[in-house]
XYZ file of C-alpha atoms in Angstrom:
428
model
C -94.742 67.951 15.475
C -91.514 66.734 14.839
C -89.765 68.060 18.120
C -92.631 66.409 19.631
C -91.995 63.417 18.280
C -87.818 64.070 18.930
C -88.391 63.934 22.616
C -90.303 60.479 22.336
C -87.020 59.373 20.414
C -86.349 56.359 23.438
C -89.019 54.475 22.437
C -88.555 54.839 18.241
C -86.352 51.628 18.374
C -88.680 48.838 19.761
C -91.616 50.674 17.728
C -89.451 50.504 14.255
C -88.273 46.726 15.342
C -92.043 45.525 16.169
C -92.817 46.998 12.874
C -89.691 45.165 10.898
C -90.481 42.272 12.737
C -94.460 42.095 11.001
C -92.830 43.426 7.637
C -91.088 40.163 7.043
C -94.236 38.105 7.908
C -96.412 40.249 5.928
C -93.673 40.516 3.069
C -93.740 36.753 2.493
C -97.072 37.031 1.331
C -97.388 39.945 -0.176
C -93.960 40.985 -1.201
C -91.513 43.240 0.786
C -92.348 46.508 -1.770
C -96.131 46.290 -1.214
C -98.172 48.834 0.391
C -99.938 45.378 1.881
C -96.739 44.546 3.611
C -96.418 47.796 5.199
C -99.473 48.704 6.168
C -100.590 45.434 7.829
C -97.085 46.239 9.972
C -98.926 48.910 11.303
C -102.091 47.903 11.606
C -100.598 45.124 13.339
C -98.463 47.398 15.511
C -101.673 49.052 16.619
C -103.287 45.569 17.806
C -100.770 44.935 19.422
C -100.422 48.237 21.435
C -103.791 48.203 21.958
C -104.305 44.674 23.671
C -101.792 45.302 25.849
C -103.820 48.779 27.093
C -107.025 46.403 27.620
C -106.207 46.628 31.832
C -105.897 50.561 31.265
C -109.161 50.660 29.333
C -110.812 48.773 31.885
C -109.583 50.972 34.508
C -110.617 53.472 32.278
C -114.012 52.597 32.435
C -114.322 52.357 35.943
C -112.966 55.410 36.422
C -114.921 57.382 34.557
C -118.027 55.319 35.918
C -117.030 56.829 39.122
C -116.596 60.291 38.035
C -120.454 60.106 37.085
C -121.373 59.107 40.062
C -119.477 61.941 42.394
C -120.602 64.628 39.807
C -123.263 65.583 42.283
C -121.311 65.733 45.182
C -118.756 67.571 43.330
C -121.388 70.062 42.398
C -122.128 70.935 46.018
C -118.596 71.594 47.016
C -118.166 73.744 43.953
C -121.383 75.776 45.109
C -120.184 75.656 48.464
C -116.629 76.844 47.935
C -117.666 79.018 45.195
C -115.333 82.210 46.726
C -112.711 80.238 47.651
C -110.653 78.366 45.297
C -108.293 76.671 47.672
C -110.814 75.216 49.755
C -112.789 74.090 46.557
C -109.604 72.380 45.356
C -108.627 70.585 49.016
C -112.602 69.544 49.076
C -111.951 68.042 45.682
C -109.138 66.104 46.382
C -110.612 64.781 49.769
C -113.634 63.620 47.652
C -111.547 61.188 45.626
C -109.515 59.783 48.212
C -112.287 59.106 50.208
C -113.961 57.546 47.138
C -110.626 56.135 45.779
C -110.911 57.784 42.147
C -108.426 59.348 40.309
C -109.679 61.873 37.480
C -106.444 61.475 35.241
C -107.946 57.661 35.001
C -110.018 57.829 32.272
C -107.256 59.797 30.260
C -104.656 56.770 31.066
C -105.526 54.647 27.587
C -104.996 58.307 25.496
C -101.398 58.922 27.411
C -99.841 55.587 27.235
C -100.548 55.608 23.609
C -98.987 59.248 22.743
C -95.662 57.741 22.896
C -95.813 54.595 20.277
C -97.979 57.282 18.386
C -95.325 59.985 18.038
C -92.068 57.060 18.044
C -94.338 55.845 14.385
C -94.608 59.657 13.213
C -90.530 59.708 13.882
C -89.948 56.485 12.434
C -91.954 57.256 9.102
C -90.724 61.026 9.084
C -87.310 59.414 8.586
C -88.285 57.086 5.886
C -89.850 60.395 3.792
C -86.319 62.193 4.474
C -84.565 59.093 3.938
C -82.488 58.996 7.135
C -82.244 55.488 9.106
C -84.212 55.461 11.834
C -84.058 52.747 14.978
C -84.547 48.631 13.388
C -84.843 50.475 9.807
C -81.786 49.942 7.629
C -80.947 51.081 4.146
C -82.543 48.143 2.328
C -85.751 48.290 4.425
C -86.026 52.374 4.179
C -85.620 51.926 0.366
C -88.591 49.620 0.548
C -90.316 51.608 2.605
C -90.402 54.763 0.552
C -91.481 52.469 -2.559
C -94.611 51.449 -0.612
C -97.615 53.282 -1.504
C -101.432 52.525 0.221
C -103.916 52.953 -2.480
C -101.727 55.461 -4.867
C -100.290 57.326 -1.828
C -97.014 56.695 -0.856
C -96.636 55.470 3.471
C -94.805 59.102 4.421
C -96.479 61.146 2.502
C -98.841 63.940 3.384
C -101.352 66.258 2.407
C -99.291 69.344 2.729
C -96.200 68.253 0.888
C -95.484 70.028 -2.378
C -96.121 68.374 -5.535
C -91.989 67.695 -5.593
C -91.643 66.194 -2.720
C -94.691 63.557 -3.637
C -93.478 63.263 -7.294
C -89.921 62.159 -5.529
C -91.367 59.405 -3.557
C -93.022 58.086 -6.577
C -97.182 59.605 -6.931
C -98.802 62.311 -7.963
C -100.200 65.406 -5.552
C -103.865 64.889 -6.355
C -103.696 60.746 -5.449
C -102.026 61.965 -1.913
C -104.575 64.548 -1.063
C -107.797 62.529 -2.582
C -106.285 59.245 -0.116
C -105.148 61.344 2.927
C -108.665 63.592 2.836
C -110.590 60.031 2.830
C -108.451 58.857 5.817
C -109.076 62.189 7.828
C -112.620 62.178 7.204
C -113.091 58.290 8.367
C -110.573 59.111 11.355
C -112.568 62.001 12.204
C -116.431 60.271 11.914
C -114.955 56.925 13.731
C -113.877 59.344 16.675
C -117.559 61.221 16.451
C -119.355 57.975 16.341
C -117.495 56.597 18.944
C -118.009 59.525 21.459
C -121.843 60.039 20.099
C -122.715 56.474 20.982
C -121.329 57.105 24.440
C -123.371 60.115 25.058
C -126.554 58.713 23.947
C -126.435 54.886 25.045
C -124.083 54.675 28.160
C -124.647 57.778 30.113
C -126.808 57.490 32.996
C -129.824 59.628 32.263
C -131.143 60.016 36.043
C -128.791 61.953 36.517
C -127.900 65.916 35.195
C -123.962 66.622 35.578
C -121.751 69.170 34.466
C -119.723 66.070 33.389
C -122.420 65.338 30.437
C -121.900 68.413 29.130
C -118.599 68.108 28.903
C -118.792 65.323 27.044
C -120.939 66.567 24.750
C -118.694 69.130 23.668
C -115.439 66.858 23.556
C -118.095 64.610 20.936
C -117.582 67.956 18.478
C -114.494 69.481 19.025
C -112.359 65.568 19.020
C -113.420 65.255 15.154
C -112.038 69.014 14.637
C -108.866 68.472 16.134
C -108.158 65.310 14.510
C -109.145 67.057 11.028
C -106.535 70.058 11.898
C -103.811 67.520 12.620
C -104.443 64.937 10.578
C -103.495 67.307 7.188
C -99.873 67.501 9.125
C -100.033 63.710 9.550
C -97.847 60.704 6.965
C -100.594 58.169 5.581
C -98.478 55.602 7.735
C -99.699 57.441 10.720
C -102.895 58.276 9.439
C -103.459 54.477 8.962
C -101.794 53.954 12.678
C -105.055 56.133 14.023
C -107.319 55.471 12.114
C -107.291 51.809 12.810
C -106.720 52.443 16.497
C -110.131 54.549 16.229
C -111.596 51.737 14.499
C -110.802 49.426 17.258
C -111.799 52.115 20.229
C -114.892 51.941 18.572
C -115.431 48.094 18.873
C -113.942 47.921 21.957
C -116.727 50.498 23.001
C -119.985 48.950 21.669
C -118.869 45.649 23.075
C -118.793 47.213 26.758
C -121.822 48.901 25.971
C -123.606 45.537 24.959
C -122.338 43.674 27.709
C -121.358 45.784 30.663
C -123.516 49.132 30.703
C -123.378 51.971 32.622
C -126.248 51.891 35.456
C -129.361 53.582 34.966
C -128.327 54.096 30.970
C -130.631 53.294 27.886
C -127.941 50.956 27.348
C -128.800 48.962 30.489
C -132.508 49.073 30.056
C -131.666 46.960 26.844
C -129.079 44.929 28.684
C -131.564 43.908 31.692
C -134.298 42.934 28.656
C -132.104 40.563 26.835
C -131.267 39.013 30.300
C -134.574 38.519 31.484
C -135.711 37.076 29.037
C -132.447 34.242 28.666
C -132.858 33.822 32.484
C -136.996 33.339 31.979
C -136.061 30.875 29.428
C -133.048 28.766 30.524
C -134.478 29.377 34.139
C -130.912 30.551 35.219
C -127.524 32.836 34.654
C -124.996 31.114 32.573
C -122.398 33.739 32.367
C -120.105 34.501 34.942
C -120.370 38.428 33.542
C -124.359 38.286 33.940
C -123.887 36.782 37.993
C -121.743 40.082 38.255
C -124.660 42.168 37.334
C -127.191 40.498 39.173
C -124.955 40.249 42.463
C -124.154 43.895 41.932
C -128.788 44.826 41.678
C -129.470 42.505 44.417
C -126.548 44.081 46.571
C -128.167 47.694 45.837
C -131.009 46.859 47.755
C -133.285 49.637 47.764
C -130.926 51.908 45.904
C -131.820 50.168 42.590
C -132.853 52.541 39.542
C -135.990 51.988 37.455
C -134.538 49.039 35.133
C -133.096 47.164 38.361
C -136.529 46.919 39.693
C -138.013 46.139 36.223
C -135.586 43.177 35.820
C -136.189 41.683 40.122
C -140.120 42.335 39.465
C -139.641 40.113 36.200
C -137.744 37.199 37.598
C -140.642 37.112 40.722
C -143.278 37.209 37.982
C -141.843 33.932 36.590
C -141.301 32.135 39.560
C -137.523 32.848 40.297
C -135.300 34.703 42.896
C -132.277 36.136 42.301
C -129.437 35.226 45.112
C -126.803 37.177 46.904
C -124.130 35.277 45.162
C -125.398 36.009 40.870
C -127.311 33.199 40.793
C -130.952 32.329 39.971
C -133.276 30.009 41.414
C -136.990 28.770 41.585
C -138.637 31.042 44.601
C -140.432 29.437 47.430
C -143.062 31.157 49.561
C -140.412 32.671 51.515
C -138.213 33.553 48.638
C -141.543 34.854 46.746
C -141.997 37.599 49.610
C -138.417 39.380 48.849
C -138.969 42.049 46.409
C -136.406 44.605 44.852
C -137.002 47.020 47.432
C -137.638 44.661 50.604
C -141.302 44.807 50.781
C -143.833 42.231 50.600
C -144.003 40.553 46.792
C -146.710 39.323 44.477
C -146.823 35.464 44.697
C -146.030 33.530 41.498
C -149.119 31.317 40.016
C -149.263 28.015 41.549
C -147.189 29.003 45.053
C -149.399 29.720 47.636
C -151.471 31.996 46.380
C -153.985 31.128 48.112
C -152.630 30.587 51.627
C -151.567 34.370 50.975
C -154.973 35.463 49.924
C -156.384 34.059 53.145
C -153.775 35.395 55.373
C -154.870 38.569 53.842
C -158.681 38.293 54.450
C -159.509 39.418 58.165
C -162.794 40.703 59.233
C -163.706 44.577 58.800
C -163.631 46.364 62.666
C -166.894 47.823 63.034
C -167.588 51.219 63.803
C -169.885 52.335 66.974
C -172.387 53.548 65.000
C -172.519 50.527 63.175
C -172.322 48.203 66.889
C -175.195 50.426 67.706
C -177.493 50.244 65.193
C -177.157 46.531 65.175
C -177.738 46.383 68.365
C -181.087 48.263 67.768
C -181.886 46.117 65.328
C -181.087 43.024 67.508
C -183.402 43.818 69.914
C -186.563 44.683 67.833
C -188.245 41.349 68.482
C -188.218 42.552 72.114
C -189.583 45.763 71.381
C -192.582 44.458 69.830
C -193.207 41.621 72.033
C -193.852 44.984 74.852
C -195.488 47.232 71.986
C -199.011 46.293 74.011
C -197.338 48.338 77.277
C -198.174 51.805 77.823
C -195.498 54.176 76.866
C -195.938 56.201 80.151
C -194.758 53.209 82.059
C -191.648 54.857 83.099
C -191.253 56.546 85.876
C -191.456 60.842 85.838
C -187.908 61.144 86.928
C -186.635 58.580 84.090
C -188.808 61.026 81.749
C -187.328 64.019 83.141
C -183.544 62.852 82.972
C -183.960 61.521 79.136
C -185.065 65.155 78.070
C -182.077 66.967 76.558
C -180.720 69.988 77.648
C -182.601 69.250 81.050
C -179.557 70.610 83.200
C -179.999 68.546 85.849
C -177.733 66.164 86.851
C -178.763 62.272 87.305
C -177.948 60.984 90.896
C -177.269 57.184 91.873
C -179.545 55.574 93.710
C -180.004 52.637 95.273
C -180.812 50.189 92.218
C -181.118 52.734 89.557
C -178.937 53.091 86.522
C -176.382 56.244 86.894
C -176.467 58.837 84.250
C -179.398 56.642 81.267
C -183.207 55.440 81.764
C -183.788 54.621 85.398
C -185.579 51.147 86.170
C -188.895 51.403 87.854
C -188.714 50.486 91.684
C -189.884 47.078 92.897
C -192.413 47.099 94.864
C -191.725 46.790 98.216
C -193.175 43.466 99.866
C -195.889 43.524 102.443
C-alpha cells in the first residue's frame, strides 16, 4: 500500500493543504488537538472531492444506463463470434461507437477518486511515522498524532503492535474495537448501496449477463473493503467511510427522482407523478417535463409503467405534450393514446358523439335477406292460397325438381334458369 500510495505522491500537497486549510476552521471551535478538528478536515475533504465528481457521477449514470440497454445486442455478437475472439472484440467496439458509450464510464467516479484516496493514506502514513508530509509542518504533525477519534488515535490501525499504538497515545484493544466498527459500517454502507441498486433500479424486462455481474460485485465489494480496510489508518477509514455514506445518498436520491426505465423504482416514480399531475392538473418540475418528454417521445416503445402513467393522465382528462408539459385533452387530444391507437374518452368530452360514431347498422347476411324476404311476402301468399297449386305450368314443375339434369332454356318471356311464368294467352 504504501508504494501505491508513493507513486500518487504529486497530488499529497494540495490534499494535505485542503486538509490544513479545514483544520484551522474546525480548530477554532473545537481546538487544534481534537479528534473533532481533524476528522471534520476529512470529512470535509471528502465533500469536497466528491461535489466536484457530481458531472462524473452523472456521466456515470448514463453510462451505465446505456450498458443495460446494449446488453442484448452484446449478447448476440458474443454468440455470434463465439470462435473468434478478434472479431468478437472489433464487433464490440463498433457497438459503442455506433451507440456512443464508453464501458470505462461508469468506473470514472471510482478512478478519479483513487488518487486523493491514496495522497490521504500518504499524508496520514507520515503523521504515524512522524515525517512532514506536503502543507503538514512540525507543529501541525505534533497535533496530528495527539488527535484520537473515539479512543483511537487518526493513523492508527488495526494491525499495529500494541507499541506502536501505546506510542501514539491509546491502548491496542480501543484501536481494534474503533477500526472493526468502521470496517464493518464501511463494508454494509457499500452492500446497501449496491443491494438497493440491484433490486430498485435495474430494469427487470430485461435478463443480462450485466445483472449478474452486478450481483456478484454486491458480495465480493464488502469483502474487499473488509480485507483492506484492517491495513487502513482510522483517518482513512473515516475518509471512506464517509465517502460511502455519501455514494449512498447520492444513490437513493437518483433512484427517487430519476429511475432507471422499466425498474420497480420507476413504477413508484410514475405513481407519485400521476397522482401530483391528477391533482395540480400539471408538471411543475423541470426534472418531471424530462420524463414525460422522454415516454411521450418513446411512442410505442414504452414499457408497462409508461403506458400505466399516459392511460392515467387520459383517464383524468389530460394529455401529455411533446414538449413535458400537461394539458386538459380535447376530443382530438382524447384520441392519442400511449401507443397511437384510438383512446377512451374522458367523462363529460364527447362521449357521446363517440358512442354514436360508433353505432352503425349490422350488414345482414343472405340467409337472413332471404328469409325476410319470405316473410315479406306472406300476405301475398295467402291472398292466392284459394289458387290451385297445379297452376304452373309442367315444364316450370319439371325444372324446379332437383337433380332433374336438364338444363333450363330461355325463352321468349320466361325466366332463365327459376320458376317459369305461365304464357299469356294469345289474343284472338
Amino acid at each position: 500500500m504504501d508504494t501505491i500510495a508513493s507513486l500518487f505522491s504529486f497530488i499529497t500537497w494540495p490534499v494535505s493543504w485542503v486538509i490544513v486549510q479545514f483544520h484551522k476552521v474546525y480548530g477554532a471551535i473545537f481546538g487544534p488537538d481534537t479528534g473533532w478538528a481533524w476528522g471534520l478536515s476529512i470529512v470535509s475533504l471528502v465533500i469536497l472531492i466528491r461535489i466536484c465528481l457530481v458531472p462524473l457521477f452523472v456521466k456515470q449514470i448514463k453510462a451505465t444506463r446505456a450498458m443495460q440497454t446494449l446488453q442484448p445486442e452484446m449478447k448476440k455478437i458474443q454468440e455470434r463470434y463465439k470462435n473468434d475472439r478478434q472479431r468478437q472484440s472489433e464487433e464490440m467496439m463498433k457497438l459503442y461507437k455506433e451507440s456512443g458509450t464508453n464501458p470505462l464510464s461508469s468506473c470514472l467516479p471510482i478512478l478519479a477518486q483513487s488518487p486523493f484516496f491514496f495522497a490521504l493514506y500518504h499524508v496520514l502514513n507520515g503523521i504515524a511515522t512522524g515525517s512532514k508530509i506536503g502543507a503538514i509542518n512540525e507543529p501541525l504533525l505534533a497535533s496530528a498524532r495527539k488527535a484520537h477519534i473515539v479512543g483511537a488515535p487518526l493513523a492508527a490501525k488495526f494491525m499495529d503492535s500494541s507499541d506502536k499504538v501505546a506510542a501514539l497515545g491509546a491502548t491496542l484493544t480501543d484501536v481494534r474495537v474503533v477500526t472493526a466498527v468502521m470496517i464493518v459500517l464501511m463494508s454494509f454502507s457499500q452492500f446497501y448501496t449496491q443491494r438497493q441498486l440491484m433490486t430498485k433500479n435495474v430494469d427487470t424486462t430485461v435478463k443480462t449477463p450485466f445483472m449478474q455481474q452486478q450481483k456478484m460485485l454486491m458480495y465480493v465489494f464488502p469483502v474487499m473493503f473488509a480485507v483492506f480496510g484492517i491495513n487502513f489508518p482510522v483517518g482513512v477509514l473515516v475518509y471512506w467511510l464517509t465517502t460511502n455514506v455519501w455514494t449512498m445518498g447520492q444513490q437513493m436520491y437518483v433512484i427517487h427522482n430519476n429511475p432507471t426505465p422499466g425498474s420497480k423504482a420507476q413504477a413508484a416514480y410514475l405513481e407519485r407523478l400521476t397522482k401530483h399531475v391528477t391533482h395540480h392538473g400539471k408538471v411543475r418540475r423541470r426534472s418531471e417535463k424530462a420524463i414525460v418528454k422522454a415516454i411521450v417521445a418513446k411512442g410505442r416503445d414504452r414499457n408497462e409503467f409508461e403506458r400505466k402513467f399516459i392511460n392515467a393522465l387520459n383517464k383524468a382528462g389530460l394529455a401529455a405534450q411533446a414538449d413535458g408539459s400537461v394539458v386538459p385533452s380535447t376530443a382530438q387530444a382524447a384520441a392519442q393514446t400511449a401507443d397511437g391507437a384510438e383512446a377512451t374518452p374522458a367523462a363529460g368530452t364527447g362521449a357521446e358523439s363517440a358512442a354514436a360514431r360508433r353505432q352503425q347498422p349490422k350488414r345482414q347476411s343472405k340467409s337472413q335477406r332471404q328469409s325476410g324476404a319470405k316473410q315479406a311476402g306472406g300476405s301475398t301468399s295467402l291472398e292466392k292460397s284459394d289458387e290451385p297449386q297445379d297452376s304452373k305450368p309442367a315444364a316450370a314443375q319439371q325444372a324446379s325438381k332437383p337433380g332433374s339434369g336438364t338444363r333450363s332454356k330461355a325463352q321468349s318471356g320466361q325466366r332463365k334458369g327459376g320458376p317459369q311464368r305461365p304464357k299469356s294467352p294469345s289474343k284472338k
